[in-house]
CSV table of C-alpha atoms and ligand atoms in Angstrom, one decimal:
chain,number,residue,atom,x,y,z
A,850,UNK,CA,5.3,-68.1,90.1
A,851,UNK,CA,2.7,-67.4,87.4
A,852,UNK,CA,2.3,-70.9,85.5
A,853,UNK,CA,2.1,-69.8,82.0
A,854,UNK,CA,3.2,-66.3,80.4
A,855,UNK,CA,0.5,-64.6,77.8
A,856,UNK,CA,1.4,-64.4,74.3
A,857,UNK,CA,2.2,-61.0,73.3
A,858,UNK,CA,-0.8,-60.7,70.9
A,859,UNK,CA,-3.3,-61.6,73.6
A,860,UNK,CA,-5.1,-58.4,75.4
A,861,UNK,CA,-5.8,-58.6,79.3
A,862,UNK,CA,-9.5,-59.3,78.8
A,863,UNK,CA,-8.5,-62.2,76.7
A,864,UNK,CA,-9.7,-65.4,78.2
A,865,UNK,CA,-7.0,-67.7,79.2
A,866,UNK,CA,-6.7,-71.7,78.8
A,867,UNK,CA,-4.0,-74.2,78.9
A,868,UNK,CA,-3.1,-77.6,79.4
A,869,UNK,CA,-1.1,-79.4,82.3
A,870,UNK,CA,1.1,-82.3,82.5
A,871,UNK,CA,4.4,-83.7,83.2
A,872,UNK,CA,6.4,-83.5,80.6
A,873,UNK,CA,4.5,-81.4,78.7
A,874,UNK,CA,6.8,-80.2,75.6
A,875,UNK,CA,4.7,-82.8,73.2
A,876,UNK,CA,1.4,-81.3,73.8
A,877,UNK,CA,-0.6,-80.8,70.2
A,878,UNK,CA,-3.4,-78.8,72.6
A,879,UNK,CA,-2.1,-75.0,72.0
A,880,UNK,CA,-1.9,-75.9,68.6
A,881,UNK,CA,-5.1,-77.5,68.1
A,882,UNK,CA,-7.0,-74.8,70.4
A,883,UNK,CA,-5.6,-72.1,69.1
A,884,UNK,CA,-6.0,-73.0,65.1
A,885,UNK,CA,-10.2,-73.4,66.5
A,886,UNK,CA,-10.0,-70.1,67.5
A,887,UNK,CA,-8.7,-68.8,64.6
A,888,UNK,CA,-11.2,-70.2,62.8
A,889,UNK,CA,-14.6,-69.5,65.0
A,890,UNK,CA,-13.5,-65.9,65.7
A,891,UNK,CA,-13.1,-66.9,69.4
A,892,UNK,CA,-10.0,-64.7,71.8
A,893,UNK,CA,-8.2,-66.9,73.7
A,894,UNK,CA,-5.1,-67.3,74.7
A,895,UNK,CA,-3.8,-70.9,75.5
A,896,UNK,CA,-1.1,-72.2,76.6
A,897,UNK,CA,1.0,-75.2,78.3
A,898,UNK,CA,1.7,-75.5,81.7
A,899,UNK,CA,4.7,-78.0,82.8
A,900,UNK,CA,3.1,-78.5,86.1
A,901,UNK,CA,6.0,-79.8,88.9
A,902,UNK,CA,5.4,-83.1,90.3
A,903,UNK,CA,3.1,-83.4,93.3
A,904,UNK,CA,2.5,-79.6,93.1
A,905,UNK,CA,-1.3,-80.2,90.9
A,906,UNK,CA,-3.1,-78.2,93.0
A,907,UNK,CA,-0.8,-75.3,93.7
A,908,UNK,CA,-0.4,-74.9,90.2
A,909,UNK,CA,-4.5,-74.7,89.5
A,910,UNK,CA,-4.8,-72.9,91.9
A,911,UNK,CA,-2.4,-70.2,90.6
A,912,UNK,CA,-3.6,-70.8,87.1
A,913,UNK,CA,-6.9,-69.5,87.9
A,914,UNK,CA,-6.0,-66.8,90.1
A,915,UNK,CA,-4.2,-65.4,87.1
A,916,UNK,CA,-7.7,-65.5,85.4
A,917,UNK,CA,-7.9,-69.0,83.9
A,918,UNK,CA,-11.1,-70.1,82.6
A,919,UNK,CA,-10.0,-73.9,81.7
A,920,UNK,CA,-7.5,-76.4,81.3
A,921,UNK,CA,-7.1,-79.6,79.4
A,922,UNK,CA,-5.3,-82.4,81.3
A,923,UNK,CA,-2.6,-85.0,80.5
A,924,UNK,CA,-0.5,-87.4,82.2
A,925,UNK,CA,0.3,-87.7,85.0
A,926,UNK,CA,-2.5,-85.2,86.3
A,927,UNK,CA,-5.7,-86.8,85.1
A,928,UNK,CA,-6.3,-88.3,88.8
A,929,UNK,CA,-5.4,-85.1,90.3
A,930,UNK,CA,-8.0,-83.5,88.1
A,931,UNK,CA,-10.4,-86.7,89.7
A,932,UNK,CA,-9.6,-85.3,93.1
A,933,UNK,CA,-9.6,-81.0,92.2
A,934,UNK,CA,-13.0,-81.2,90.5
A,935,UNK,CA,-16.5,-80.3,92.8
A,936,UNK,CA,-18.7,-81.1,89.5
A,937,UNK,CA,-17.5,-84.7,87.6
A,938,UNK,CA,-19.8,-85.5,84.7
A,939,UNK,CA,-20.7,-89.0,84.1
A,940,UNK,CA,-17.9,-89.2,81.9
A,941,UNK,CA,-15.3,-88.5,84.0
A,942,UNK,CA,-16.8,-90.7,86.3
A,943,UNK,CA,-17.2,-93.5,84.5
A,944,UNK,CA,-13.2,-92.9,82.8
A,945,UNK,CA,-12.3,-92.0,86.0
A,946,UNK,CA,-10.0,-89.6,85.3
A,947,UNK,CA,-10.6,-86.5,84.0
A,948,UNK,CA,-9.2,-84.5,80.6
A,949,UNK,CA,-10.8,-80.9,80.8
A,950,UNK,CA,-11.9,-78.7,83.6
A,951,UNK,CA,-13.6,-75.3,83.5
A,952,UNK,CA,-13.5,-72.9,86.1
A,953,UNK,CA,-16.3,-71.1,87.5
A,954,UNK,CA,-15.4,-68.8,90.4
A,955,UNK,CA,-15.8,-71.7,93.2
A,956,UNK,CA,-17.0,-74.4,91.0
A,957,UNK,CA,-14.5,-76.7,88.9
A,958,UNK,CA,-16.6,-78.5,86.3
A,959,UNK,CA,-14.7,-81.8,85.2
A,960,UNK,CA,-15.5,-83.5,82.2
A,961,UNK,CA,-13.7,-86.4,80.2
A,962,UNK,CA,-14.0,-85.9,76.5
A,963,UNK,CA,-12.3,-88.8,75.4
A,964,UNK,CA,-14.8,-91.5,74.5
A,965,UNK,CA,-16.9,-89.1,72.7
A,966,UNK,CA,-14.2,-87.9,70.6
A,967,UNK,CA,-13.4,-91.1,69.3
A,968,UNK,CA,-17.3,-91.9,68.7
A,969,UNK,CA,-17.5,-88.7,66.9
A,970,UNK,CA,-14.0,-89.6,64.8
A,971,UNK,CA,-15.3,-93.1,64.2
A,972,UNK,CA,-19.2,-92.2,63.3
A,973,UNK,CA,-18.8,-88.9,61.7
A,974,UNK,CA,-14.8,-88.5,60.3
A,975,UNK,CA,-14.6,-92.1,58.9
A,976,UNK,CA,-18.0,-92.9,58.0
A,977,UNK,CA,-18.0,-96.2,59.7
A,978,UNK,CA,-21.4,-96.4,61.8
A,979,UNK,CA,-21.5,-98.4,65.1
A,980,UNK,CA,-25.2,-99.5,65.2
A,981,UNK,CA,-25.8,-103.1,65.0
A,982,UNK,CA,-22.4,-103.7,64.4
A,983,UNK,CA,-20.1,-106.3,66.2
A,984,UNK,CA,-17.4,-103.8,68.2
A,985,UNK,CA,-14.3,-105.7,69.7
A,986,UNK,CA,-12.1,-103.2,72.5
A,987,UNK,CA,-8.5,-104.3,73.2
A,988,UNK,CA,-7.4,-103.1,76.6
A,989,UNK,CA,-9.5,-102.6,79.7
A,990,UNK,CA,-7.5,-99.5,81.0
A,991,UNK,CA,-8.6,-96.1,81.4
A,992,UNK,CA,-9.1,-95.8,77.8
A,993,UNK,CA,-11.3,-98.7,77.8
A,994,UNK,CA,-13.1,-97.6,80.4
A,995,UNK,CA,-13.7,-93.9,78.8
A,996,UNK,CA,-15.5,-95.2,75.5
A,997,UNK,CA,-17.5,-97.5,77.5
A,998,UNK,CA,-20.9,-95.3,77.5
A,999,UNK,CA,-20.1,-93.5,74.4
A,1000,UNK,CA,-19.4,-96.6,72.0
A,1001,UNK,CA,-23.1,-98.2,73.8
A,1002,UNK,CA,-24.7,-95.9,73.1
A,1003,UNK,CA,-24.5,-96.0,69.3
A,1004,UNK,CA,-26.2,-99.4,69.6
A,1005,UNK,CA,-23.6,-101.7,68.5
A,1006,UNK,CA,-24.6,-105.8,68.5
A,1007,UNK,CA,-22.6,-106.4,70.9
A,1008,UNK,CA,-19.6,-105.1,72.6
A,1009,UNK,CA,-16.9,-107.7,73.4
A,1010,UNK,CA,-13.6,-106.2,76.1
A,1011,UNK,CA,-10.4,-108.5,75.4
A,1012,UNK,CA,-7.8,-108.0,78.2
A,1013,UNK,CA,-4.3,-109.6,79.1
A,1014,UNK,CA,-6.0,-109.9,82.8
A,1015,UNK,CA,-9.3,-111.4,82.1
A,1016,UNK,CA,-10.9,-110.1,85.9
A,1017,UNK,CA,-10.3,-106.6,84.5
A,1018,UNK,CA,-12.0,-107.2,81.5
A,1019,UNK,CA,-14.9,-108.3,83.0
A,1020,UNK,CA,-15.1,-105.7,85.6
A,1021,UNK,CA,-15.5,-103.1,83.0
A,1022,UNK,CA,-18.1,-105.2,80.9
A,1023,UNK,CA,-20.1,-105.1,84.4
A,1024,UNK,CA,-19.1,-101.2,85.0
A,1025,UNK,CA,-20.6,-101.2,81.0
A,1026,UNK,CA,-24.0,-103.2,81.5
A,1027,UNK,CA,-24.4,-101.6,84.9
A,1028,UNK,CA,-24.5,-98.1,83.6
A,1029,UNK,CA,-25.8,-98.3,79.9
A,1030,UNK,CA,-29.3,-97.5,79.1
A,1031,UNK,CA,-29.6,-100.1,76.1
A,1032,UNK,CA,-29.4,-103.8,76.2
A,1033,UNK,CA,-26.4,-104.4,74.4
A,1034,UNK,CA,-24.6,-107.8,75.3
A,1035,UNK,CA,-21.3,-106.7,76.8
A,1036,UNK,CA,-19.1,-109.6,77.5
A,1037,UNK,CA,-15.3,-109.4,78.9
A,1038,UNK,CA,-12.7,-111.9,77.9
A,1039,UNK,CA,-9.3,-113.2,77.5
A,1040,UNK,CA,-7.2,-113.2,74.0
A,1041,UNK,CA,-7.7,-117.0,74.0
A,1042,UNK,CA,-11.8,-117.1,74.4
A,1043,UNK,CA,-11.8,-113.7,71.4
A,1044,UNK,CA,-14.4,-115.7,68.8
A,1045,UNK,CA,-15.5,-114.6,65.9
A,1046,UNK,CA,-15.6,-111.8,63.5
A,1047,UNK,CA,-15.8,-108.0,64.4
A,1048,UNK,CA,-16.4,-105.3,62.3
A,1049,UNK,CA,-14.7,-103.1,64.4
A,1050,UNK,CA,-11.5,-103.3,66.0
A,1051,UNK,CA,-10.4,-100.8,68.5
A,1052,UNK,CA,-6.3,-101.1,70.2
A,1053,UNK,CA,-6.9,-99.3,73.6
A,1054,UNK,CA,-4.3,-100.6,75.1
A,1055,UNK,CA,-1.3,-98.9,75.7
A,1056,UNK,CA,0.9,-102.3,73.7
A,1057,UNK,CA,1.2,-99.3,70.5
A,1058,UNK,CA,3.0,-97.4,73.3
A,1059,UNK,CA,5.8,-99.6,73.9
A,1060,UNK,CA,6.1,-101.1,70.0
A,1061,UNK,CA,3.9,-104.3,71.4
A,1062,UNK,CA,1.8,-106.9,69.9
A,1063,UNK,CA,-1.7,-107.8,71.6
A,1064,UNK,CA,-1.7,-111.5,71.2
A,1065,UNK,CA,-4.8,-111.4,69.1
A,1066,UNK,CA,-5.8,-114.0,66.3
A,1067,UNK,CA,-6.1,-112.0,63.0
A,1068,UNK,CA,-9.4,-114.0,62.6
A,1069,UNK,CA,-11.2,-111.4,64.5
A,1070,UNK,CA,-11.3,-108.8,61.7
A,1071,UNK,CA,-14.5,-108.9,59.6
A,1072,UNK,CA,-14.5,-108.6,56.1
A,1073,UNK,CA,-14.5,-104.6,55.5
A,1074,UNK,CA,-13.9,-104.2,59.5
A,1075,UNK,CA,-12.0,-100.7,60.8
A,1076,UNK,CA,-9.1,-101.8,62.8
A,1077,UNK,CA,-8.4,-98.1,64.8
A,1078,UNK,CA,-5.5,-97.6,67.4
A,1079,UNK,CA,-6.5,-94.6,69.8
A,1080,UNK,CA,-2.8,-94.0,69.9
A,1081,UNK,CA,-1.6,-91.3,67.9
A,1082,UNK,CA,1.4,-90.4,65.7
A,1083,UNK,CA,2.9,-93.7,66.0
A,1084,UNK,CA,2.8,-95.0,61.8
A,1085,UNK,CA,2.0,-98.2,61.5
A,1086,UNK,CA,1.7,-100.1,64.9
A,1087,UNK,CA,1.9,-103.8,65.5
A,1088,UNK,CA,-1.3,-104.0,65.7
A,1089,UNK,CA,-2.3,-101.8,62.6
A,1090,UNK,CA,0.3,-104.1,60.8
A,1091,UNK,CA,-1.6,-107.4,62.0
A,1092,UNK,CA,-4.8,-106.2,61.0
A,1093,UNK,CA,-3.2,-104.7,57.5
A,1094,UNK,CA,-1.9,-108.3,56.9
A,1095,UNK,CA,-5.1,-110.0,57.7
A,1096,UNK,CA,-6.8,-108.1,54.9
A,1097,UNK,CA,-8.1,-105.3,56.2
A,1098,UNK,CA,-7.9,-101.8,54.5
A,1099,UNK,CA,-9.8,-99.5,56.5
A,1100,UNK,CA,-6.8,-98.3,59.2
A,1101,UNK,CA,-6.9,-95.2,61.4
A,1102,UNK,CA,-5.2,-93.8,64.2
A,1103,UNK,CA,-6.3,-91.7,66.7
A,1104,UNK,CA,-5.3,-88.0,65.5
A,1105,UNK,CA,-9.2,-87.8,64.8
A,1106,UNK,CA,-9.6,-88.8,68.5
A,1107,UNK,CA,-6.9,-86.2,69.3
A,1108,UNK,CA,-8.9,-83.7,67.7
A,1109,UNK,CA,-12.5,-84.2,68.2
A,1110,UNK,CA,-12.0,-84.6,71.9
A,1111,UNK,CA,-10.5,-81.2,71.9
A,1112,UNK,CA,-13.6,-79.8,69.6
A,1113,UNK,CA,-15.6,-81.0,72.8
A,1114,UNK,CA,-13.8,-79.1,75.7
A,1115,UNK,CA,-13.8,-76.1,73.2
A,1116,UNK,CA,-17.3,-76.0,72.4
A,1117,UNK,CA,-18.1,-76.7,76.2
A,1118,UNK,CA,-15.8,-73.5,77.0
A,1119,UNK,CA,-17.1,-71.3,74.5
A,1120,UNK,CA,-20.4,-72.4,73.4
A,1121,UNK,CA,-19.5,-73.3,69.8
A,1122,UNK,CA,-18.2,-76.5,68.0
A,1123,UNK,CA,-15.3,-75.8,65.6
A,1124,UNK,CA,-14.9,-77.7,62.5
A,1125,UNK,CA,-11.9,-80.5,62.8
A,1126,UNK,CA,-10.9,-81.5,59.2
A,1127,UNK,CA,-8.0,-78.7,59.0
A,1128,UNK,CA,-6.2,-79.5,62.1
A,1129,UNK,CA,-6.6,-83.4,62.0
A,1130,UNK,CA,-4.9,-82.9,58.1
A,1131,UNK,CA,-2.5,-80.9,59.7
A,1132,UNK,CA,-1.5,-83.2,62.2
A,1133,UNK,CA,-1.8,-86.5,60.2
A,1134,UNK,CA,1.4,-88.7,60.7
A,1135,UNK,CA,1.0,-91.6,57.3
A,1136,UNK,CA,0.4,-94.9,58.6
A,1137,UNK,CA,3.6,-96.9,56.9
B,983,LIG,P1,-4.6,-96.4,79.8
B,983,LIG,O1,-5.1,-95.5,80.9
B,983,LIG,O2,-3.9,-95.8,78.7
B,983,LIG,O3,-5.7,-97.3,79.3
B,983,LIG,P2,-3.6,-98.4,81.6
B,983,LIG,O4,-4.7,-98.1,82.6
B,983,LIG,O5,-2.3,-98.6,82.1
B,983,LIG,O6,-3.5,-97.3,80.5
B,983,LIG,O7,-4.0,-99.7,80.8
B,983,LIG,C1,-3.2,-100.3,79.9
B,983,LIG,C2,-4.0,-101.4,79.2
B,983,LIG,O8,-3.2,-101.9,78.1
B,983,LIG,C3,-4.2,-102.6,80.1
B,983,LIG,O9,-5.5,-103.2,79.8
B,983,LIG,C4,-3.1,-103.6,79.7
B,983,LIG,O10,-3.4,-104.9,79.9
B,983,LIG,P3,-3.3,-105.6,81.4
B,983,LIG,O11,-4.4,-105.1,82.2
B,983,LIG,O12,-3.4,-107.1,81.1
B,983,LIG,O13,-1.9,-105.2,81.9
B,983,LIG,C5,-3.0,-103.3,78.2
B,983,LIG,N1,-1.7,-103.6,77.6
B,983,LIG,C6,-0.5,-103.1,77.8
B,983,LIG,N2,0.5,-103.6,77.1
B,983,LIG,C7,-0.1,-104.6,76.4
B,983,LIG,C8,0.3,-105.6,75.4
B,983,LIG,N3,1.6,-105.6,75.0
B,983,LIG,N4,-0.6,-106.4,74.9
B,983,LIG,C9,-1.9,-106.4,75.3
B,983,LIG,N5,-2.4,-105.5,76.2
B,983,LIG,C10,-1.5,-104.6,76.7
């Protein structure tokens, strides 16, 4: 069965992309990808692939017989991705999981574009610098895990990991000090030892998904600190709400995450970076 079916504007020498996941109906990818090729000039064609569970490989494999170049990667397949790849990045190994592959006759290339999409959406969207700043990371989950290197290596004062389960919060700040090429202190810790003041305040853990609050003390948010949740297109979360009530009025979400992560597999397909302000407006949901 061929995976995905062209779209009738495409011509056969049109490059071919999509992303794969279970469900997949929610997917802002072919939306995203496609307005970035409007706008660079690039042909492609992409689409989404539903990909049946426990049938990853099969459907890859079918995707790039039909000529697929690449293919973005969401739950549940990001392991599977782990496991298809023959060229992980540093990313990917470090998030282990992967978001984006490209396909080069044998070769799968596997990156994972994550972390540096929210760097990018922190740094260069909102304006709010990392370097020498005091960075606090709630979660210590696979999204934890992929910002690790990326948020380093802007040079932050210090980078504190708060977890529910403390030992998993520490194993990453180890993962982090093992494999950054700074000095920056990285500690890990439970909500109960959180001290002090952070001009940054990221939510990676999934607690937005489910409508939960991280027990964290609203003491931890710095005068002028950016409280950001990397989920997306959920309004106001708990803890958006908890840091809005402590006083803080720099809140974000993570459509610019969304976004700039997805300006990173495209450039790394096709070799040029597309601008992201028109499709983060467009996709937007008001924080209330
Ligand atoms: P992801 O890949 O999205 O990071 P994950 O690997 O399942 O997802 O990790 C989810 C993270 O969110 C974990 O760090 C989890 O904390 P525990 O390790 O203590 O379970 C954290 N998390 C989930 N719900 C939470 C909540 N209500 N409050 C605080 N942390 C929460």
């Amino acid at each position: 069965m061929t995976p995905t079916m062209p779209n009738s504007i495409s011509h056969p020498s049109t490059d071919r992309y999509a992303v794969i996941g279970n469900p997949i109906a929610q997917s802002k990818s072919p939306l995203i990808h496609s307005a970035f090729a409007q706008v660079t000039g690039q042909d492609i064609n992409y689409t989404k692939v539903l990909g049946p569970m426990g049938e990853f490989v099969a459907t890859v494999d079918a995707f790039r017989a039909s000529g697929g170049r690449g293919m973005n990667v969401t739950a549940p397949f990001k392991l599977d991705a782990f496991a298809y790849a023959t060229d992980l990045a540093l990313s990917a190994q470090m998030a282990g999981a992967v978001n984006a592959l490209k396909f080069e006759g044998e070769r799968v290339y596997a990156e994972n574009f994550d972390g540096v999409g929210l760097v990018r959406d922190l740094v260069h969207n909102l304006q709010h610098p990392l370097q020498g700043r005091r960075v606090l990371i709630l979660g210590a989950g696979g999204a934890t895990r992929g910002a690790l290197l990326p948020l380093l290596a802007e040079q932050p004062a210090e980078l504190v990991i708060v977890n529910r389960t403390v030992a998993k919060a520490q194993e990453l700040a180890a993962l982090a000090l093992q494999h950054q090429t700074g000095q920056v202190p990285v500690q890990g810790l439970g909500y109960d030892a959180v001290q002090g003041a952070f001009d940054v305040v990221l939510n990676a853990s999934s607690s937005s998904l489910s409508g939960e609050l991280p027990p964290l003390p609203a003491s931890v948010f710095a005068p002028g600190c950016l409280a950001y949740d990397l989920t997306y297109g959920k309004g106001l979360t708990p803890f958006l709400k908890l840091a809005q009530q402590a006083g803080v009025t720099r809140l974000a979400d993570g459509v610019g995450m969304l976004a700039e992560q997805a300006a990173e597999a495209f450039a790394w397909w096709r070799g040029v970076r597309p601008e992201t302000g028109a499709v983060i407006a467009q996709l937007t949901v008001p924080l209330v």
